mmCIF file of C-alpha atoms and ligand atoms in Angstrom:
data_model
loop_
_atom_site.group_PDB
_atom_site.id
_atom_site.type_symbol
_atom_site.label_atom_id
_atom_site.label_comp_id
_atom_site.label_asym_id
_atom_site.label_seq_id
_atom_site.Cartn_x
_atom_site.Cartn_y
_atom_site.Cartn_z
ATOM 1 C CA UNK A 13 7.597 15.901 19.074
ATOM 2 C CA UNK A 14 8.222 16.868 15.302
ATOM 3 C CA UNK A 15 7.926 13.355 12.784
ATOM 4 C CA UNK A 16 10.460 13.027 10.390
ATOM 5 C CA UNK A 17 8.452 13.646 6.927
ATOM 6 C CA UNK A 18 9.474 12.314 3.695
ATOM 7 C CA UNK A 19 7.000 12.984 1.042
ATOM 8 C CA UNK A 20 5.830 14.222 -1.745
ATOM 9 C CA UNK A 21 2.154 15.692 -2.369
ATOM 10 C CA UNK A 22 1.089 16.533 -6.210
ATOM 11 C CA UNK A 23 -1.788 18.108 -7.273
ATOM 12 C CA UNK A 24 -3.447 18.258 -10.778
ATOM 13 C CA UNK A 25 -5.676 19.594 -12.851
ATOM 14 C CA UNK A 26 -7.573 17.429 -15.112
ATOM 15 C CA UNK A 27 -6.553 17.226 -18.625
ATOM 16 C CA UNK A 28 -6.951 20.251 -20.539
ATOM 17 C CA UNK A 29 -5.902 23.016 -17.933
ATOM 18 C CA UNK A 30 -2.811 21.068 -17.537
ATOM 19 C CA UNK A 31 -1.462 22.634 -14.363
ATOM 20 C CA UNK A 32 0.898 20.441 -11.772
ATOM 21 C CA UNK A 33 0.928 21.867 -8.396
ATOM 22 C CA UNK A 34 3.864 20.837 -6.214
ATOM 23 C CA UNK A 35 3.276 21.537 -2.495
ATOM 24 C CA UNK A 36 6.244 21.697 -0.240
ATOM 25 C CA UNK A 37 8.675 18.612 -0.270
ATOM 26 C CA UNK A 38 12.208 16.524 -0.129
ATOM 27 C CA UNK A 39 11.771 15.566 -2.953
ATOM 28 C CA UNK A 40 11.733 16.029 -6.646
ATOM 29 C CA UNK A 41 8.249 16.369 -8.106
ATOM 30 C CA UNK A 42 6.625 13.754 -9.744
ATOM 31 C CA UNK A 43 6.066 13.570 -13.273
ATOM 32 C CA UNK A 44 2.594 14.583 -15.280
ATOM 33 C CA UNK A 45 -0.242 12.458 -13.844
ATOM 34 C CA UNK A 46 -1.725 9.975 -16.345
ATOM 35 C CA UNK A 47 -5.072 11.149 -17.650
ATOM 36 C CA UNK A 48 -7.128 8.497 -16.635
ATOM 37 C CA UNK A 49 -5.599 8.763 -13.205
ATOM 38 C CA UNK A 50 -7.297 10.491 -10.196
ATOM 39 C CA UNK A 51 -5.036 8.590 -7.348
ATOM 40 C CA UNK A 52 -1.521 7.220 -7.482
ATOM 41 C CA UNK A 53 -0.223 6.268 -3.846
ATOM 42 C CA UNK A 54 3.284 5.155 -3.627
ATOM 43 C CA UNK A 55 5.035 4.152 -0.493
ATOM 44 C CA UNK A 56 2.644 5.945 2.102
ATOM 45 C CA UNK A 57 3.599 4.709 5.629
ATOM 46 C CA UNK A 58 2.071 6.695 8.649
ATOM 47 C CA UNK A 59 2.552 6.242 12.372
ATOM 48 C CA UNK A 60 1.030 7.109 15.317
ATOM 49 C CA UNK A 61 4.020 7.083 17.999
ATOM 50 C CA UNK A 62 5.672 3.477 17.673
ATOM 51 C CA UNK A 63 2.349 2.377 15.720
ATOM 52 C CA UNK A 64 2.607 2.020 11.816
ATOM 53 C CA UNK A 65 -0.683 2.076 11.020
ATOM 54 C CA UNK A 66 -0.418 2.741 7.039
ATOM 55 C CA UNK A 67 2.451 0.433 5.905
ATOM 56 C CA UNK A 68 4.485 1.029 2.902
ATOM 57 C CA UNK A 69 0.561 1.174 1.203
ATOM 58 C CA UNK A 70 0.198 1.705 -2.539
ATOM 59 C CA UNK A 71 -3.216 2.380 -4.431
ATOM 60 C CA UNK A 72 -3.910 3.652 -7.637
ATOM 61 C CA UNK A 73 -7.403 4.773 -8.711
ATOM 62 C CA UNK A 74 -8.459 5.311 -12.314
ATOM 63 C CA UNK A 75 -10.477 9.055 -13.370
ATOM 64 C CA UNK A 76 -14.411 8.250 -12.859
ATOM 65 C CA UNK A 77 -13.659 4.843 -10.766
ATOM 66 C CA UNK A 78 -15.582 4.123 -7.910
ATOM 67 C CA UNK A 79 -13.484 2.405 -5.532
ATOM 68 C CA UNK A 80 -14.929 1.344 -1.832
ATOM 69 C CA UNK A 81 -12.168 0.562 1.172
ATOM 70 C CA UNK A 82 -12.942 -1.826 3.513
ATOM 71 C CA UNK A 83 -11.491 -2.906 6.322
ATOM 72 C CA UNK A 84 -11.871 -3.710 10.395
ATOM 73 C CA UNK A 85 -12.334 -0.932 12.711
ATOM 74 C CA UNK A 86 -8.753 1.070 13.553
ATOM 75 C CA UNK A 87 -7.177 -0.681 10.762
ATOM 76 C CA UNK A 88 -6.085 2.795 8.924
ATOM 77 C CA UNK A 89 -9.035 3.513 6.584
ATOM 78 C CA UNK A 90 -10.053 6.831 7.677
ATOM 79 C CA UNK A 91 -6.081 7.337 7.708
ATOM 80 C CA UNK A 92 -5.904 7.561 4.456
ATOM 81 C CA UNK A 93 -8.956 9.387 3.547
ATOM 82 C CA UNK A 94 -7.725 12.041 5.557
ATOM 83 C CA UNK A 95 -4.395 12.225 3.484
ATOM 84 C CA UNK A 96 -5.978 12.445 0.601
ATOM 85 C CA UNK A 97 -7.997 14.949 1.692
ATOM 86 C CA UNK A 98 -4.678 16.829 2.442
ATOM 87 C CA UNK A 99 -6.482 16.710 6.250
ATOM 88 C CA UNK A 100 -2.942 15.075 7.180
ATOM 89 C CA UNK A 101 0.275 15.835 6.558
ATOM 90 C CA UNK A 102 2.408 14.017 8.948
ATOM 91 C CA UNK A 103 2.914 11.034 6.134
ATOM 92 C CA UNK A 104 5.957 9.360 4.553
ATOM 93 C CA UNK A 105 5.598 8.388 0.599
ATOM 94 C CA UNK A 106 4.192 9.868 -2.408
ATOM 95 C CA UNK A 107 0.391 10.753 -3.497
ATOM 96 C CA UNK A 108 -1.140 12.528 -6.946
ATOM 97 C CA UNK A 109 -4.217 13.955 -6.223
ATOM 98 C CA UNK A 110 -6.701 15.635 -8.176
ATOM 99 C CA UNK A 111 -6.374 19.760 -7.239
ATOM 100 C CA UNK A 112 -10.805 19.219 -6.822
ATOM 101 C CA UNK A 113 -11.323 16.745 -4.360
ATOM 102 C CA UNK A 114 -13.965 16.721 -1.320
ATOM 103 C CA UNK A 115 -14.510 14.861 1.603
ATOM 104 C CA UNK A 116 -18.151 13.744 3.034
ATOM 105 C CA UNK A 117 -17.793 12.261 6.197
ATOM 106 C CA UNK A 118 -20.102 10.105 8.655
ATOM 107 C CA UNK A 119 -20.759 13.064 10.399
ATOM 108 C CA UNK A 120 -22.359 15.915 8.079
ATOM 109 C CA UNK A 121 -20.725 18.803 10.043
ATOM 110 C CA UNK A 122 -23.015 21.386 9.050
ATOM 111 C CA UNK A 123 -22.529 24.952 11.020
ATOM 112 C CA UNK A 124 -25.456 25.390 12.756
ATOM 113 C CA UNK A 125 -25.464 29.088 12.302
ATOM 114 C CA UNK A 126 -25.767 28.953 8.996
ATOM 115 C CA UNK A 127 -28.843 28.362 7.111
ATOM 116 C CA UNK A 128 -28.622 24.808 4.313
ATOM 117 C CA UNK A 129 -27.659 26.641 1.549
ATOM 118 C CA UNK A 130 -25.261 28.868 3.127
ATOM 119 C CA UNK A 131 -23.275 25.795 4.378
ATOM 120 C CA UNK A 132 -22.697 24.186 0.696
ATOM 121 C CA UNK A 133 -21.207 27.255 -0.503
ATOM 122 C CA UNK A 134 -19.348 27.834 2.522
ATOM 123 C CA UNK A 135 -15.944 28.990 1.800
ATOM 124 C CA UNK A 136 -16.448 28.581 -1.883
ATOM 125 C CA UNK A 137 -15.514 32.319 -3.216
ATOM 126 C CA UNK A 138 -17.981 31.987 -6.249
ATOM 127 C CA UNK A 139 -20.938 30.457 -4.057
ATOM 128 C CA UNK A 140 -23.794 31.572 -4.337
ATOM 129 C CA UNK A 141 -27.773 30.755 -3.961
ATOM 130 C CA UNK A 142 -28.268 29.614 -7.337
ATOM 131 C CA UNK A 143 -24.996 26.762 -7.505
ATOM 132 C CA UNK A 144 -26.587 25.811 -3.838
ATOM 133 C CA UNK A 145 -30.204 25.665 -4.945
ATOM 134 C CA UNK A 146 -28.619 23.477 -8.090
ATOM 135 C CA UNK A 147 -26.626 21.471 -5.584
ATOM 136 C CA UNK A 148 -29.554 20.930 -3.370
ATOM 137 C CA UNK A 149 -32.201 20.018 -5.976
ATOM 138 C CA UNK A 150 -29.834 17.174 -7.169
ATOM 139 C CA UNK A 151 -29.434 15.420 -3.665
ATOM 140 C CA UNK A 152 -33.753 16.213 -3.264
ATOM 141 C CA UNK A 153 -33.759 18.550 -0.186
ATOM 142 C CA UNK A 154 -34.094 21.953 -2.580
ATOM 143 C CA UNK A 155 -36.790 22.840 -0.271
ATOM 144 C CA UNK A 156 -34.576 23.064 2.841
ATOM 145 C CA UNK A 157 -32.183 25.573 1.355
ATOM 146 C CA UNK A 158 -33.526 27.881 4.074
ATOM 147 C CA UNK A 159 -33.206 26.334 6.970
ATOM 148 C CA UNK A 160 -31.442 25.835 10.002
ATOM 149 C CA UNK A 161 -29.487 22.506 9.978
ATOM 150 C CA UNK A 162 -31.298 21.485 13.184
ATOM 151 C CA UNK A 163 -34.617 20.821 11.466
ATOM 152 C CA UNK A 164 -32.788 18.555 9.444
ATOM 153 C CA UNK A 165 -33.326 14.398 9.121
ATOM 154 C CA UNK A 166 -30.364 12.444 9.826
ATOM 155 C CA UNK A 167 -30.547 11.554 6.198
ATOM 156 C CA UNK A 168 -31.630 14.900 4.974
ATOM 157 C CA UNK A 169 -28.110 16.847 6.539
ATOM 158 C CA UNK A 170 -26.515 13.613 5.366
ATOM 159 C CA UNK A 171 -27.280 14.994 1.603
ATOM 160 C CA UNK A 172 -26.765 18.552 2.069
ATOM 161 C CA UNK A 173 -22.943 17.304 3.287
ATOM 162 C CA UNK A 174 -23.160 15.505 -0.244
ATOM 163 C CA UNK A 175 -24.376 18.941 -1.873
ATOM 164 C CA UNK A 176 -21.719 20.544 -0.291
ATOM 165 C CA UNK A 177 -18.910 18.332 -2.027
ATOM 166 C CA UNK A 178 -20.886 18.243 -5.100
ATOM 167 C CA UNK A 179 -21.048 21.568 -5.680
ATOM 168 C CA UNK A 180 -17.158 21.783 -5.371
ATOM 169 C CA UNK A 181 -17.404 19.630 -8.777
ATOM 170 C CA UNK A 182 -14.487 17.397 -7.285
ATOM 171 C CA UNK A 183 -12.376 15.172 -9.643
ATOM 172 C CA UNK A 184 -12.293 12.923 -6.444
ATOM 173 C CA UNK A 185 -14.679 12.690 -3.872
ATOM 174 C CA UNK A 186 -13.906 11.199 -0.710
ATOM 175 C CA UNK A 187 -16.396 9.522 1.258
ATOM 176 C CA UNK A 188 -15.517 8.246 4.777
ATOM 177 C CA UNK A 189 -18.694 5.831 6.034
ATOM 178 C CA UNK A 190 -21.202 8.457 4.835
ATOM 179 C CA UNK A 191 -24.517 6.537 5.496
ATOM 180 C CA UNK A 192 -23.157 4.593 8.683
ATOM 181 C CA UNK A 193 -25.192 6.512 10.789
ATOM 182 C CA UNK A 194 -28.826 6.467 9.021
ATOM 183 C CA UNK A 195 -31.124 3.637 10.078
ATOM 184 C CA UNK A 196 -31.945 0.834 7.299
ATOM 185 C CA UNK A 197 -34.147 2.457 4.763
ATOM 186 C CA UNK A 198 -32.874 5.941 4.515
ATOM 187 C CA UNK A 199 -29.232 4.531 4.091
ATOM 188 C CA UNK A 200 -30.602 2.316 0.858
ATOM 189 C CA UNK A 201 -31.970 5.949 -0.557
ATOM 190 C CA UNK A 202 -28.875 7.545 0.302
ATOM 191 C CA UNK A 203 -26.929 4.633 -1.331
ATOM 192 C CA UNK A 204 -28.788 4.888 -4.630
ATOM 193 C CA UNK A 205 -28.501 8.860 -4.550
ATOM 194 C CA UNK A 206 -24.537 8.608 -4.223
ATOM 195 C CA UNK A 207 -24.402 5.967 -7.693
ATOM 196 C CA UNK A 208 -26.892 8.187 -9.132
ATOM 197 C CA UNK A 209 -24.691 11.460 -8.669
ATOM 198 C CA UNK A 210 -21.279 9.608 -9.638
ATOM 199 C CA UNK A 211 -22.785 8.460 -12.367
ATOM 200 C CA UNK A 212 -24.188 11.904 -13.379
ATOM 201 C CA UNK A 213 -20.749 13.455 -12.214
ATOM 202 C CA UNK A 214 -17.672 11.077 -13.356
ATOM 203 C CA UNK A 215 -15.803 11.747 -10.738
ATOM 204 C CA UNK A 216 -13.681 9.095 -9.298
ATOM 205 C CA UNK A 217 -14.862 7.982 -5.482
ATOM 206 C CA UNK A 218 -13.357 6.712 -2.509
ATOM 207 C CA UNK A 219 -15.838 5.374 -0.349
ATOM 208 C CA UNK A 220 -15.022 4.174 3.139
ATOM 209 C CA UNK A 221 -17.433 1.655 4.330
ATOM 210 C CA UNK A 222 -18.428 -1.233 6.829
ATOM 211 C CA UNK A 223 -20.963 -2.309 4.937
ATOM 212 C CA UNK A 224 -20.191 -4.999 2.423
ATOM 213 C CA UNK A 225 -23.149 -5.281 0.567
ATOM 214 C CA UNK A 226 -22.771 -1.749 -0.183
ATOM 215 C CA UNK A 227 -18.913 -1.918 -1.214
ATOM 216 C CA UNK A 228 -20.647 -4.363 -3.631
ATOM 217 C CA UNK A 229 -23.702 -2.701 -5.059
ATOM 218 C CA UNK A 230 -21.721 0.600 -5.482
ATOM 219 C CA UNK A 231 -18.740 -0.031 -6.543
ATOM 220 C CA UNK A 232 -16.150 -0.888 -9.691
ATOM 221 C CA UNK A 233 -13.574 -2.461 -7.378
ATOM 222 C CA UNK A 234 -13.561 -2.910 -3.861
ATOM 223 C CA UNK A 235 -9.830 -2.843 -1.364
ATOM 224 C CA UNK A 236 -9.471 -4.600 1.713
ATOM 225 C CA UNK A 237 -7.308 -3.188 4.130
ATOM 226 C CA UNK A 238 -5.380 -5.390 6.396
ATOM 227 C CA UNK A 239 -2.327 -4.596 8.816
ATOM 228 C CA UNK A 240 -1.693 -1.439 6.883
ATOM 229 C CA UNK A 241 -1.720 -2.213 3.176
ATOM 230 C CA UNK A 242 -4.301 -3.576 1.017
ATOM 231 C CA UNK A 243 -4.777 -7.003 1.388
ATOM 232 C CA UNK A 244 -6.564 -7.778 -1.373
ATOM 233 C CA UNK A 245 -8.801 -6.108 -4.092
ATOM 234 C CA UNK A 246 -11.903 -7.304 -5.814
ATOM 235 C CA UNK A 247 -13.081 -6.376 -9.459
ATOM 236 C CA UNK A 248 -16.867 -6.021 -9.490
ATOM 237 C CA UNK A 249 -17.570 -6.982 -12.603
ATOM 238 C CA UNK A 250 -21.141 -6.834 -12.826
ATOM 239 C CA UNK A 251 -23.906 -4.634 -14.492
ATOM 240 C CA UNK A 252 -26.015 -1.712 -12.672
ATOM 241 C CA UNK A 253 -28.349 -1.576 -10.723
ATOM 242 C CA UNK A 254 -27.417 -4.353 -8.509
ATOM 243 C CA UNK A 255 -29.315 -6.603 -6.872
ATOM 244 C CA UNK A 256 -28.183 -7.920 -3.518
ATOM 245 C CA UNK A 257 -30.683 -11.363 -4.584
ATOM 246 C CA UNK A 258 -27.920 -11.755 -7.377
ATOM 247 C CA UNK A 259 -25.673 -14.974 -6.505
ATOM 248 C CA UNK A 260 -23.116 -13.115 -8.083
ATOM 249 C CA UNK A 261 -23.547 -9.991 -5.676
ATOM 250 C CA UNK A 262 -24.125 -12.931 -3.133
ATOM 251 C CA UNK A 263 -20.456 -14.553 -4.122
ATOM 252 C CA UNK A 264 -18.628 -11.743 -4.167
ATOM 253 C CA UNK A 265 -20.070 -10.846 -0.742
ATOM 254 C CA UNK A 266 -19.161 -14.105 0.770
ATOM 255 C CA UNK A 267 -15.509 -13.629 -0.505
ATOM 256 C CA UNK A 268 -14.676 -9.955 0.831
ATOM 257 C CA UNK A 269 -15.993 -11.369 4.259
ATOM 258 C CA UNK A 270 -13.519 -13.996 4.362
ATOM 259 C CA UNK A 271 -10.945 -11.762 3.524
ATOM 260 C CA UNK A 272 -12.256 -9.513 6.653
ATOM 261 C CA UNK A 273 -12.198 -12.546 8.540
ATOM 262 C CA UNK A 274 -16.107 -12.841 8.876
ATOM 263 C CA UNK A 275 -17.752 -15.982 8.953
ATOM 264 C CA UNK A 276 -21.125 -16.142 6.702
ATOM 265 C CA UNK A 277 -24.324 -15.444 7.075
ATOM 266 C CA UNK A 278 -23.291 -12.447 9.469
ATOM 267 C CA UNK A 279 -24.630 -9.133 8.488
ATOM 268 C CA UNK A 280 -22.031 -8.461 6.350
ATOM 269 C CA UNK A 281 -20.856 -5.738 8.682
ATOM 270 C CA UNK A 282 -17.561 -5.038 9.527
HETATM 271 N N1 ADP B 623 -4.536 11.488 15.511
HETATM 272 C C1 ADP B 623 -4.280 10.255 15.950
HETATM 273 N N2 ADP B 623 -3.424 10.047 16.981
HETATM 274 C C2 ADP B 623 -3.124 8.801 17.410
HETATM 275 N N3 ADP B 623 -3.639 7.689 16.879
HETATM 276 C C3 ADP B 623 -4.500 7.827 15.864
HETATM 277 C C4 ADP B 623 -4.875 9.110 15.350
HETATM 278 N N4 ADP B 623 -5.746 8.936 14.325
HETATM 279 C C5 ADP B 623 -5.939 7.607 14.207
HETATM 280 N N5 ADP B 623 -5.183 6.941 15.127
HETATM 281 C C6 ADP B 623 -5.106 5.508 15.286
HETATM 282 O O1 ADP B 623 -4.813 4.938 14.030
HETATM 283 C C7 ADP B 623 -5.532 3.749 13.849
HETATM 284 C C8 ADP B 623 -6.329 3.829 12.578
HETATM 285 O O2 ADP B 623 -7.353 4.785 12.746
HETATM 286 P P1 ADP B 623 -8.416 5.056 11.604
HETATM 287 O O3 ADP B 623 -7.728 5.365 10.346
HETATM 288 O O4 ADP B 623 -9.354 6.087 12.125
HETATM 289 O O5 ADP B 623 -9.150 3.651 11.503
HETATM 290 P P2 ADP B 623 -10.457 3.214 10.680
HETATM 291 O O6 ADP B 623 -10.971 4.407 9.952
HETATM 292 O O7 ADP B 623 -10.000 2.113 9.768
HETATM 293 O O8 ADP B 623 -11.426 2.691 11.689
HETATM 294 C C9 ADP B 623 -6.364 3.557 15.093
HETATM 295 O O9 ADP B 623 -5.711 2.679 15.958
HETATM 296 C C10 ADP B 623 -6.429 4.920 15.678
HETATM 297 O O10 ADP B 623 -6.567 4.858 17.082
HETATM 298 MG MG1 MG B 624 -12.749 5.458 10.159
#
């Protein structure tokens, strides 16, 4: 059965190339994003059936922030990701996006008959072996640009999937629980490599986690998502590297779980 859409997608170019693109829509297009905007969300409500499960939401990210979502399982996170990643359509309300965004997801979703290298560049029209190599050497598996995805760690396709939305030099890059599937030590490595590349990149993140301690260590500000709109955000205000020792860290930690409604001295899982 065909949803009644309202909405209005823009796209942007950073500033300097100055181009608005305005995909289909109801409605007029928005004006000019702000230049120290990646994400404006206004008004996004999506349902499933009877079930609202993004409500009215509005979120605004700033160019080069690194904002992590939290929330409980089913609550809408991955939802939203997917909008932004233009992966949806079906949505009321209005988003600015930049036009260079990508999406890493748990899952790396490599092809498996394609060698490493060949899936970054894949469907890039200007990829080639050198921008993969490049790509690869950052996330440190340049040595498996010539293999078959199989041979691959858990932690080592994990990267190439980062690579692969590096190399796209996104203005936004949309992570949707990346690391949630690499055990304990590999998932701290991974963690580091991801603040290392943003802050070597600038691009603004959204990072979709369960993991409170890492919304914490990564991130500039992190959202809690509750009964489809953000239920509460939290500035982390704190210098890098971060040290999950830190009572600060520790504080903050112990808020955004009662905000999840998780006792302390859990995991800090969600
Ligand atoms: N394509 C879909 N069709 C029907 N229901 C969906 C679909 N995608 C997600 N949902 C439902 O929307 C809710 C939010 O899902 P999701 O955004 O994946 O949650 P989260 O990522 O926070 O765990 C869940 O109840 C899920 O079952
Ligand atoms: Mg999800």
């Amino acid at each position: 059965m065909a949803t009644l859409v309202q909405r209005n997608v823009s796209t942007f170019e950073p500033p300097g190339d100055g181009a608005t693109v305005s995909r289909p829509s109801q409605t007029a297009p928005s004006p000019a994003p702000a230049a120290d905007r990646a994400v404006k969300v206004r008004g996004l409500t999506r349902r499933f059936g009877d079930r609202e499960v993004l409500r009215d939401l509005d979120v605004d990210i700033a160019a080069g922030e690194f904002v992590a979502l939290l929330g409980a399982s089913g609550c809408g996170k991955s939802t939203l990701l997917r909008i932004l990643a233009d992966l949806d359509r079906e949505f009321v309300g209005d988003i600015e996006v930049p036009v260079r965004r990508a999406v890493a997801f748990q899952a790396p979703r490599l092809l498996p008959w394609k060698t490493v290298w060949r899936n970054v560049v894949l469907g890039l029209s200007d990829g080639n072996r050198a921008r993969a190599e490049e790509a690869l050497e950052e996330v440190g598996i340049g040595h498996r640009a010539d293999q078959w995805p199989k041979v691959l760690s858990g932690g080592e396709a994990q990267r190439a999937s980062l690579a692969r939305a590096l190399v796209r030099e996104p203005d936004l890059l949309l992570l949707d629980e990346p690391f949630a599937a690499l055990d304990a030590l590999t998932r701290i490595k991974a963690q580091e490599l991801v603040g290392e590349l943003w802050q070597r990149h600038g691009c603004a993140i959204l990072l979709v986690t369960h993991d409170v301690e890492e919304a914490v260590l990564l991130s500039d500000r992190v959202l809690v998502m509750k009964d489809g709109v953000i239920a509460h955000e939290e500035v982390i205000d704190l210098p890098r590297p971060r040290d999950v020792a830190d009572p600060a860290v520790a504080r903050i930690r112990g808020n955004l779980l009662d905000w999840l409604g998780v006792r302390h001295g859990t995991q800090g899982n969600v």
